[in-house]
CSV table of C-alpha atoms and ligand atoms in Angstrom, one decimal:
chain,number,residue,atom,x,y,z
A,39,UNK,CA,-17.8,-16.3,43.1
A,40,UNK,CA,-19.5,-15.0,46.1
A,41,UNK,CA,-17.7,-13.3,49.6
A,42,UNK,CA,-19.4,-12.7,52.5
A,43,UNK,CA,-18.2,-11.2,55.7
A,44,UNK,CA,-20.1,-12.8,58.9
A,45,UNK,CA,-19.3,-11.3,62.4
A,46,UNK,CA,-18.3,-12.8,65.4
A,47,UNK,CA,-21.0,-12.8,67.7
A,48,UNK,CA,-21.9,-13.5,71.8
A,49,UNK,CA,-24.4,-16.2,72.8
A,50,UNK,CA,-26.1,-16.3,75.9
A,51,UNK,CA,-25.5,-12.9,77.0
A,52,UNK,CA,-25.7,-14.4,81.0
A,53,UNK,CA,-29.6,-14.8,81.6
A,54,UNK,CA,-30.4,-16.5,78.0
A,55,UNK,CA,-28.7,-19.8,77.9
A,56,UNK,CA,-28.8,-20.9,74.3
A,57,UNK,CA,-31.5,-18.3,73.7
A,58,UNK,CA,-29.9,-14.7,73.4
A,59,UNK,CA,-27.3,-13.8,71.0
A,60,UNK,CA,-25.8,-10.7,69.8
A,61,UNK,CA,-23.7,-9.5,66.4
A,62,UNK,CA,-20.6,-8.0,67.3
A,63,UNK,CA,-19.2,-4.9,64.7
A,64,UNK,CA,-16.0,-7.2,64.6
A,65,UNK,CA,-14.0,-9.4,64.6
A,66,UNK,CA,-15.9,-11.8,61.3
A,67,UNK,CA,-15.0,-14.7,59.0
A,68,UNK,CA,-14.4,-13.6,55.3
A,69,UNK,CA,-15.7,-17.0,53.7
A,70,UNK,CA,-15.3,-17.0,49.7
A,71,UNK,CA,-17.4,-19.5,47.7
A,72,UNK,CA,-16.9,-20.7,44.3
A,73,UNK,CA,-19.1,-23.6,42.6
A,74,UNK,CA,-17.5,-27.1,41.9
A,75,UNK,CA,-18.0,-30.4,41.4
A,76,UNK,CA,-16.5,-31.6,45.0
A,77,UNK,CA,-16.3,-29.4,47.7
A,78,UNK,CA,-12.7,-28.4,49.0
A,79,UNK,CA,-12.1,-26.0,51.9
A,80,UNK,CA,-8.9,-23.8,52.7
A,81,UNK,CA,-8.6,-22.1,56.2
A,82,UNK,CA,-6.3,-19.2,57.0
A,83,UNK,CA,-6.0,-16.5,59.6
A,84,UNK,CA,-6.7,-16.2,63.5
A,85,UNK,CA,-6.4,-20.0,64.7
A,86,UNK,CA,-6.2,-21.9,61.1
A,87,UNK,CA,-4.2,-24.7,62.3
A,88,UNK,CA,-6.8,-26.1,64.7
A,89,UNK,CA,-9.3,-26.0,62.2
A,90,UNK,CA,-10.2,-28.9,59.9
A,91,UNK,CA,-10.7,-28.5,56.5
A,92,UNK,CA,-12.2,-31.9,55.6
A,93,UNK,CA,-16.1,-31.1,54.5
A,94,UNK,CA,-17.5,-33.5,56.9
A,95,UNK,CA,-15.3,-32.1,60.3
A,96,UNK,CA,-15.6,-28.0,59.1
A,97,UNK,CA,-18.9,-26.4,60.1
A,98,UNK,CA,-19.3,-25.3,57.0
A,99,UNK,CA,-19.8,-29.0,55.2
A,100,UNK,CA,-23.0,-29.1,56.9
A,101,UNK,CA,-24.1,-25.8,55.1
A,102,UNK,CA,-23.1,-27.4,51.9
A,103,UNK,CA,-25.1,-30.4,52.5
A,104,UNK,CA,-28.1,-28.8,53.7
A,105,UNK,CA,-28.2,-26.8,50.9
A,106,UNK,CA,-26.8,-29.1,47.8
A,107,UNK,CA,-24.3,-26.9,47.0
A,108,UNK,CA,-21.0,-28.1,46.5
A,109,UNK,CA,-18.6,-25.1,46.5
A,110,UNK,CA,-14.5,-24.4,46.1
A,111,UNK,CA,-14.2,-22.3,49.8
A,112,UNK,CA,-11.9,-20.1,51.2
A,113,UNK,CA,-12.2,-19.0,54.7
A,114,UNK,CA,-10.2,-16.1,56.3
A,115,UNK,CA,-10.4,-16.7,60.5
A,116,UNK,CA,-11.0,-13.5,61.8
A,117,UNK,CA,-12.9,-15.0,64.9
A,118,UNK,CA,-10.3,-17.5,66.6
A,119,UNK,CA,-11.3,-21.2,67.4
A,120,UNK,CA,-12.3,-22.0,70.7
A,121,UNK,CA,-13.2,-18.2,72.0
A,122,UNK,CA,-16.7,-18.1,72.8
A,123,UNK,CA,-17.0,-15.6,69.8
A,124,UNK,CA,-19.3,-17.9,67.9
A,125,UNK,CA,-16.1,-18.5,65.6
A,126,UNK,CA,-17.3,-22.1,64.3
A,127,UNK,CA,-20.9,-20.2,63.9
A,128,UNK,CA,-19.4,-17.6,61.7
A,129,UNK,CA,-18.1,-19.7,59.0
A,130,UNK,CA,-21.1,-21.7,59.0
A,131,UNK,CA,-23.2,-18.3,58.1
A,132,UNK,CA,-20.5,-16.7,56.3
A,133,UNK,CA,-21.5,-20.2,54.3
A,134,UNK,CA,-24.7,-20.1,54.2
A,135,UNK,CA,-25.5,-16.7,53.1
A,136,UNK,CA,-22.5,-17.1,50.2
A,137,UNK,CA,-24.0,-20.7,49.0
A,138,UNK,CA,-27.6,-19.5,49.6
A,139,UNK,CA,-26.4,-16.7,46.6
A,140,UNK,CA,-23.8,-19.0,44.5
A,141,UNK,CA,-26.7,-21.2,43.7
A,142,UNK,CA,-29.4,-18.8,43.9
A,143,UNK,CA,-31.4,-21.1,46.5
A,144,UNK,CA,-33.7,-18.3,47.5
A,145,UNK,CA,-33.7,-19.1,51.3
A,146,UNK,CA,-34.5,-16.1,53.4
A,147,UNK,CA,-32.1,-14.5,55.9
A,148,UNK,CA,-34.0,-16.6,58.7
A,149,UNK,CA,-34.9,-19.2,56.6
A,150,UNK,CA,-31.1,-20.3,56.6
A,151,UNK,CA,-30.8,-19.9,60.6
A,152,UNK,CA,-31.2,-24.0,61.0
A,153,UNK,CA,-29.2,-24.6,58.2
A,154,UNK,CA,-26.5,-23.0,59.3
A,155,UNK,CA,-26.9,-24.4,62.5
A,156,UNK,CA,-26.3,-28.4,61.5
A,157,UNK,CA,-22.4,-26.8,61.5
A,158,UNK,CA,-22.5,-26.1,65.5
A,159,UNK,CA,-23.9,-29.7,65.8
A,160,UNK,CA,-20.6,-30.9,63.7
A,161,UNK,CA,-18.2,-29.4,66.4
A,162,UNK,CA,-20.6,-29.3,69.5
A,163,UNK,CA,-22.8,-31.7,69.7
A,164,UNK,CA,-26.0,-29.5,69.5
A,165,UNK,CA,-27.5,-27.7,66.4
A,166,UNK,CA,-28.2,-24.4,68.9
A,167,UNK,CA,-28.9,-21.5,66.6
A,168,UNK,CA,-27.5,-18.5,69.0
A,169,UNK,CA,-24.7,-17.8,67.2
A,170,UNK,CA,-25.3,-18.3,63.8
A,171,UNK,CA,-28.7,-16.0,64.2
A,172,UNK,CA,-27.2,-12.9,65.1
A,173,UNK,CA,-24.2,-13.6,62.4
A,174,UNK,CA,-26.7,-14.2,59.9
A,175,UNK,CA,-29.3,-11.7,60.6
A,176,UNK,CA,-27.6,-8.9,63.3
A,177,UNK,CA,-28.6,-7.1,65.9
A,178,UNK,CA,-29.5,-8.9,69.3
A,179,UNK,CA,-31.5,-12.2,68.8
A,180,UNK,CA,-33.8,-14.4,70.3
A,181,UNK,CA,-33.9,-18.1,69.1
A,182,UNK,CA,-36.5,-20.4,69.9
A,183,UNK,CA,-36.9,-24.2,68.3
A,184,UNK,CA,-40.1,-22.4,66.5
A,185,UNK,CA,-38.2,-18.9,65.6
A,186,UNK,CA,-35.6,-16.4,65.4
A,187,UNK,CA,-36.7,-12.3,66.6
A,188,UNK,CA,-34.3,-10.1,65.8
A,189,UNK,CA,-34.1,-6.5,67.0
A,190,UNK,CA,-31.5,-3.7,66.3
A,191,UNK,CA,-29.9,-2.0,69.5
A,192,UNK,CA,-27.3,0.6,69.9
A,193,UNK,CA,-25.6,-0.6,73.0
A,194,UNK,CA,-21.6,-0.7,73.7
A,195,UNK,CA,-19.6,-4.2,74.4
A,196,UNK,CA,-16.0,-5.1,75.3
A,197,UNK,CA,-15.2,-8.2,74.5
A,198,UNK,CA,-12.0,-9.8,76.5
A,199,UNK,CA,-10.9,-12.9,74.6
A,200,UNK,CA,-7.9,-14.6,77.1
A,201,UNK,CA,-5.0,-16.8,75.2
A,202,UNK,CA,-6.5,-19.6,76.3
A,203,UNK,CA,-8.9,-22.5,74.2
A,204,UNK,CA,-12.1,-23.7,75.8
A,205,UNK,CA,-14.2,-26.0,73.5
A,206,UNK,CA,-18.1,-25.3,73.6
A,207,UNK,CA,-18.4,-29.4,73.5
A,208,UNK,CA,-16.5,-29.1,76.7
A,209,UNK,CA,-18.3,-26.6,78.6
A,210,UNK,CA,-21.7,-27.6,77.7
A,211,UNK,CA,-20.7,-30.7,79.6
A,212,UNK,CA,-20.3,-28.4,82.9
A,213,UNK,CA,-24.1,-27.1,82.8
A,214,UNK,CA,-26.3,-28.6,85.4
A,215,UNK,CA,-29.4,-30.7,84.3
A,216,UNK,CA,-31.4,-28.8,86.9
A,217,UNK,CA,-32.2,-25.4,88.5
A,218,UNK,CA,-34.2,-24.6,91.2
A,219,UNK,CA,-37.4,-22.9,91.2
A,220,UNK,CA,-36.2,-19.6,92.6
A,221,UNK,CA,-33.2,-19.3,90.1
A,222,UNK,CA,-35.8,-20.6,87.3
A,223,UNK,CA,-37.6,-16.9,88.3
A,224,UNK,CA,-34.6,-14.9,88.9
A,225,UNK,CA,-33.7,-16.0,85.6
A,226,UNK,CA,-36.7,-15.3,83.7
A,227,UNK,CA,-37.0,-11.6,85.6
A,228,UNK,CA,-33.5,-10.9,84.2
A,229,UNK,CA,-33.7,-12.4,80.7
A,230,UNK,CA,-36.6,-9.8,80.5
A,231,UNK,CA,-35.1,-6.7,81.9
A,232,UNK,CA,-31.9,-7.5,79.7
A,233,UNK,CA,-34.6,-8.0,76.6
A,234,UNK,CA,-36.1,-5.0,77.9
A,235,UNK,CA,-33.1,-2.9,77.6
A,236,UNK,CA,-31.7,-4.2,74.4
A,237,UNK,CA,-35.1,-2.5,72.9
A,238,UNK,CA,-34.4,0.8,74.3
A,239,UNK,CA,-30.8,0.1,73.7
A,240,UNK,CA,-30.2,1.1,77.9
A,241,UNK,CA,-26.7,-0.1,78.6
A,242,UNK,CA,-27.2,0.1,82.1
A,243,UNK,CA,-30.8,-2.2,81.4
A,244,UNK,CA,-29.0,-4.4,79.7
A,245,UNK,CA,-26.2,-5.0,82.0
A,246,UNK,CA,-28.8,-5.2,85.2
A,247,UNK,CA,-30.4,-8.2,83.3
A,248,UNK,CA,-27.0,-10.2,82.7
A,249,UNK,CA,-26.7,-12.1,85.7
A,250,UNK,CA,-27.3,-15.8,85.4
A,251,UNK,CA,-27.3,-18.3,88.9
A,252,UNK,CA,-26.9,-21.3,86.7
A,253,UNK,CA,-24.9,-21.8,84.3
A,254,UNK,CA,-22.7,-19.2,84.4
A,255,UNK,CA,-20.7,-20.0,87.7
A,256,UNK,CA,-19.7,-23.3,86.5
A,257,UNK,CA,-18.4,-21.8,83.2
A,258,UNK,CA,-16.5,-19.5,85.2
A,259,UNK,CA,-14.9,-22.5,86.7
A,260,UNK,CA,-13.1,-23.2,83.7
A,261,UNK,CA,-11.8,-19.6,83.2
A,262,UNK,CA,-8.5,-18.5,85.1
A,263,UNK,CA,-9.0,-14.6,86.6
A,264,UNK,CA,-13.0,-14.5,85.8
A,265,UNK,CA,-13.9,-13.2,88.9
A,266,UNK,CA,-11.2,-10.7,89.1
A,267,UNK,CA,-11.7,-9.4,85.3
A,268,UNK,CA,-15.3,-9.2,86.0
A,269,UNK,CA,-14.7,-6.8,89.5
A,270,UNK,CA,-12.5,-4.8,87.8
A,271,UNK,CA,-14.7,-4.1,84.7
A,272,UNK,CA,-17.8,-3.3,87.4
A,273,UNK,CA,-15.0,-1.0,89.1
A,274,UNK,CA,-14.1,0.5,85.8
A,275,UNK,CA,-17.6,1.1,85.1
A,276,UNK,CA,-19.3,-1.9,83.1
A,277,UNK,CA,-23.0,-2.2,83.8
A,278,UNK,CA,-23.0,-6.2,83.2
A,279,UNK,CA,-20.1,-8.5,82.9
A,280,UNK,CA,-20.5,-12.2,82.0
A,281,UNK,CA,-18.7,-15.3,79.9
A,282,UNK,CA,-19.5,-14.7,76.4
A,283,UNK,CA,-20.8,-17.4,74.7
A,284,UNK,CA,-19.2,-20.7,76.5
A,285,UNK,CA,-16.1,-18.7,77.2
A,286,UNK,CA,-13.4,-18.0,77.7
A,287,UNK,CA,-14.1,-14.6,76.5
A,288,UNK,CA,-15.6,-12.1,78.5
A,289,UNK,CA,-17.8,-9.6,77.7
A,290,UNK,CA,-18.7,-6.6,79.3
A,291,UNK,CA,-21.9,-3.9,78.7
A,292,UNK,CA,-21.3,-0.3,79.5
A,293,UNK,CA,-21.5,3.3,78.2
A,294,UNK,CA,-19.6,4.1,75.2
A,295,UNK,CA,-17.7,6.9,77.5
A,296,UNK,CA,-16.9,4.2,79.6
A,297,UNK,CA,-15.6,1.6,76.6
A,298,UNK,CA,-12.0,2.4,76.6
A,299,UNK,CA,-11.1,2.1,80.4
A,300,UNK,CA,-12.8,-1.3,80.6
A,301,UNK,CA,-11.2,-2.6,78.3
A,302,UNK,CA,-8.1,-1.6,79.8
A,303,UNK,CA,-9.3,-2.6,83.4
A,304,UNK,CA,-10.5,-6.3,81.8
A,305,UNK,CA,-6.8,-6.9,80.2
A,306,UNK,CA,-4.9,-5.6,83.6
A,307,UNK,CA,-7.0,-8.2,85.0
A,308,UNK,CA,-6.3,-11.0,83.0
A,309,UNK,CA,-2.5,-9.8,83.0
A,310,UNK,CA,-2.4,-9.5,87.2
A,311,UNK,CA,-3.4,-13.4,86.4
A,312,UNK,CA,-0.8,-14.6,84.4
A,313,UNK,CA,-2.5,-14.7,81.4
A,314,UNK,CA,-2.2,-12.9,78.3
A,315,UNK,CA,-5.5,-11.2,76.6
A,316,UNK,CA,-6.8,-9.2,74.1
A,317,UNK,CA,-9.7,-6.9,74.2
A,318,UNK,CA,-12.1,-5.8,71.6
A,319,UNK,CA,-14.0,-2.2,72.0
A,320,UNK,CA,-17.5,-3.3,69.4
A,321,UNK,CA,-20.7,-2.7,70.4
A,322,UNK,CA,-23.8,-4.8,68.6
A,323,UNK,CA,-23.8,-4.7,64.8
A,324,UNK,CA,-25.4,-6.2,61.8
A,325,UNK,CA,-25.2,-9.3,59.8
A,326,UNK,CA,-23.6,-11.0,57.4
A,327,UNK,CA,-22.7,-8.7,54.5
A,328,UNK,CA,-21.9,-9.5,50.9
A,329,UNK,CA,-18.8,-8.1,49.8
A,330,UNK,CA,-18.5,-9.1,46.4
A,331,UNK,CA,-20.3,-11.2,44.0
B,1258,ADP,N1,-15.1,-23.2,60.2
B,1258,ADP,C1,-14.8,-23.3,61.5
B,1258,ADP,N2,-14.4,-22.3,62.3
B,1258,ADP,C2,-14.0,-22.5,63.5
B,1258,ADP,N3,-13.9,-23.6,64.2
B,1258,ADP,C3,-14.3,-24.7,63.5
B,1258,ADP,C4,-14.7,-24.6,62.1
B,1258,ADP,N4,-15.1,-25.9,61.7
B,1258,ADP,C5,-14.8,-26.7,62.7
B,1258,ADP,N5,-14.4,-26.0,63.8
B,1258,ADP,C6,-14.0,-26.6,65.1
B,1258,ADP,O1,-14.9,-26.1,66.0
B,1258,ADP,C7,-14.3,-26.0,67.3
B,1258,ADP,C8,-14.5,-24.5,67.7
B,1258,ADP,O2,-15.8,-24.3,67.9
B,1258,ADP,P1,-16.4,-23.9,69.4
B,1258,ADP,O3,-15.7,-24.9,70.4
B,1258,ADP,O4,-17.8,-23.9,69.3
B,1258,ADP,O5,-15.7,-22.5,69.6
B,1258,ADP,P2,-16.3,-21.1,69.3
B,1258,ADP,O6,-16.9,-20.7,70.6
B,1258,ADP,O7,-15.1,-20.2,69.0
B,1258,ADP,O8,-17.3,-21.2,68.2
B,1258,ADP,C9,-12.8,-26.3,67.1
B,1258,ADP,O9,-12.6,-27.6,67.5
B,1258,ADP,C10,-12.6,-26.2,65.6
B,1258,ADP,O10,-11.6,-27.0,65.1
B,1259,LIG,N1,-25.4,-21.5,73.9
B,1259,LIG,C1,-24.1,-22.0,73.6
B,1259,LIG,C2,-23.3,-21.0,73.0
B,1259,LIG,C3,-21.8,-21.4,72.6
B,1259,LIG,O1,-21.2,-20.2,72.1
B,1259,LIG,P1,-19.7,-20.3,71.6
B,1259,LIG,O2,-19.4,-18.9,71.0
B,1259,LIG,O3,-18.8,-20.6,72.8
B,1259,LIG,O4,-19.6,-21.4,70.6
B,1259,LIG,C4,-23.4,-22.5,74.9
B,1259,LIG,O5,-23.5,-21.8,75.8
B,1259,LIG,O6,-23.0,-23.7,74.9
C-alpha cells in the first residue's frame, strides 16, 4: 500500500495561460493505492458526490492506464471539484506518484508530468500539464509541450474559492482563438516580470507580472463579484489579483503581513455579493509527498 498527499495547486497565474502553475501548502488529495487485479476507485471528502468513480470517467484511470498498473484506490477530496484548484489534477498526481511506487515503475518526478496529464484530458478535453506539474514536482512551474522547469519560491497567496462550480471544460470554451499583437507583447513582458519575481521570490514582482488582457476578462465573466473581490484585495493590500486556474477561485499575491486582511477583504467581497466563500491563507509549497508506504 502506498499514500501520497498531492496539493492543490493554481494554473495560469494571469500572464501564463496553460504555461505557469504553482503548488499551493494546502488544501491536497490524500490518494491511497493498493495493487489488484481490476482497478476500483472510492471517493470521499470535499465534493465526493460529483465525482465519478468509474476508472474510465476518474482522472485517475488514465494514470492507471498509462502506467499498467491496476490498483484498489482510495481518494480523500481535499481540493473540491470544479474550483480552479487543480482538484481533478491532484488526484491524477496523487496517482501517479502512488502507482509510479506500488509497482516500482521507476518513472522520474517529471518523467510522470504527461502521464498524469492524460487525467485533465478525461475531464477537460485537453491533456495541459499546469496543474499536475506543480502537484507533482512543487514550487512554481513552467510547462512547455517539450518540458517542465521548476523553481522553488517563498512568496505568500490567498486563495478565495466562492460556493459556486465552474467546469474547466466550460471555461476553456470562453478563451478567444486570437490576440492582438500589442496584448501578445504586454503578455510576454508580464509573464517575464512575474517569472522574474517568482525567482527572487518578490511578492510585489510577482503580483506586477499577473495581469493578463486575454483570457482573463472573459473568465471573469463567468465569476459573480470578480471585479469587486479583486479591488478590495488591491485595497487591502494584494500586489496581483487574478482567477486561479479557470476559476472560480481567486487568488491573490501579497506580503505575508498583509495575508490575513486580504483574505478577509476577498471574503467581505464575495459576501457584499451574495455569495458565500471561503478563503485559504497558503503561500507556494512543494510536491506530492509520500506519507506512507
Ligand atoms: N479525481 C477527480 N477529482 C476531481 N474531479 C474529478 C476527478 N475525476 C474526474 N473529475 C471530474 O472533473 C471535473 C472537475 O475538474 P475541473 O473542471 O478541471 O475542475 P478543477 O479546476 O477543480 O480541477 C468534475 O466534473 C469532476 O467530476
Ligand atoms: N490552463 C488551464 C488550467 C485549468 O485549471 P483548473 O484548476 O481550473 O482545472 C485552463 O486555464 O483552462
Amino acid at each position: 500500500m502506498v499514500t501520497v498527499r498531492a496539493p492543490a495547486t493554481s494554473a495560469n497565474l494571469g500572464s501564463g495561460f496553460d504555461v505557469f502553475g504553482a503548488a499551493l501548502t494546502r488544501p491536497a488529495d490524500v490518494v491511497t493505492v493498493e495493487k489488484a487485479a481490476e482497478t476500483t476507485i472510492e471517493v470521499t471528502g470535499a465534493g465526493a458526490q460529483y465525482i465519478p468513480e468509474d476508472p474510465e470517467k476518474n482522472t485517475v484511470g488514465a494514470v492507471v492506464d498509462a502506467l499498467d498498473a491496476p490498483a484498489r484506490i482510495h481518494i480523500d477530496k481535499g481540493v473540491r471539484p470544479a474550483s480552479g484548484l487543480g482538484s481533478s489534477a491532484a488526484s491524477a498526481a496523487g496517482a501517479a506518484v502512488a502507482l509510479n511506487r506500488l509497482y516500482d515503475r521507476g518513472r522520474s518526478r517529471s518523467e510522470l508530468v504527461p502521464i498524469a496529464a492524460e487525467g485533465e484530458a478525461v475531464v477537460s478535453g485537453v491533456a495541459h500539464s499546469d496543474n499536475v506539474a506543480p502537484s507533482i514536482l512543487g514550487g512554481f512551474t513552467v510547462t512547455t509541450s517539450e518540458a517542465t522547469h521548476a523553481v522553488d519560491a517563498a512568496v505568500p497567496l490567498v486563495v478565495c474559492l466562492p460556493d459556486v462550480a465552474v467546469s474547466t471544460r466550460d471555461a476553456r470554451r470562453v478563451v478567444p482563438d486570437t490576440a492582438s499583437m500589442d496584448d501578445l507583447v504586454e503578455t510576454v513582458g508580464n509573464a517575464a516580470t512575474l517569472a522574474v519575481g517568482m525567482c527572487r521570490s518578490d511578492p510585489d514582482l510577482v503580483g506586477a507580472g499577473m495581469n493578463d488582457p486575454v483570457v482573463t476578462p472573459e473568465r471573469a465573466r463567468l465569476i459573480t463579484g470578480y471585479d469587486e473581490v479583486r479591488v478590495a484585495a488591491f485595497e487591502a493590500g494584494a500586489s496581483g489579483v487574478t482567477v486561479s486556474g479557470a476559476g472560480p477561485a481567486i487568488i491573490a499575491v501579497c506580503r505575508e503581513d498583509r495575508r490575513r486582511g486580504v483574505a478577509a477583504a476577498m471574503l467581505d467581497a464575495f459576501s457584499e455579493a451574495g455569495i458565500d466563500a471561503r478563503a485559504y491563507q497558503t503561500k507556494i509549497g512543494k510536491g506530492s509527498t509520500v506519507l506512507e508506504e
